[in-house]
């Protein structure tokens, strides 16, 4: 299950882009 990793990556990129 790589669902959590995908969510973490998305959150990380979102915060980084901010």
PDB file of C-alpha atoms in Angstrom:
ATOM      1  CA  UNK A   1       0.000   0.000   0.000  1.00  0.00           C
ATOM      2  CA  UNK A   2       1.682   3.197  -1.185  1.00  0.00           C
ATOM      3  CA  UNK A   3      -1.285   5.422  -0.481  1.00  0.00           C
ATOM      4  CA  UNK A   4       0.234   7.086   2.562  1.00  0.00           C
ATOM      5  CA  UNK A   5       3.481   7.804   0.736  1.00  0.00           C
ATOM      6  CA  UNK A   6       1.563   9.464  -2.083  1.00  0.00           C
ATOM      7  CA  UNK A   7      -0.330  11.647   0.369  1.00  0.00           C
ATOM      8  CA  UNK A   8       2.862  12.591   2.193  1.00  0.00           C
ATOM      9  CA  UNK A   9       4.614  13.454  -1.041  1.00  0.00           C
ATOM     10  CA  UNK A  10       1.686  15.591  -2.148  1.00  0.00           C
ATOM     11  CA  UNK A  11       1.540  17.379   1.183  1.00  0.00           C
ATOM     12  CA  UNK A  12       5.286  17.911   1.117  1.00  0.00           C
ATOM     13  CA  UNK A  13       5.240  19.411  -2.373  1.00  0.00           C
ATOM     14  CA  UNK A  14       2.248  21.569  -1.488  1.00  0.00           C
ATOM     15  CA  UNK A  15       4.042  22.988   1.527  1.00  0.00           C
ATOM     16  CA  UNK A  16       7.260  23.416  -0.414  1.00  0.00           C
ATOM     17  CA  UNK A  17       5.503  25.260  -3.257  1.00  0.00           C
ATOM     18  CA  UNK A  18       3.923  27.529  -0.689  1.00  0.00           C
TER      19      UNK A  18
END
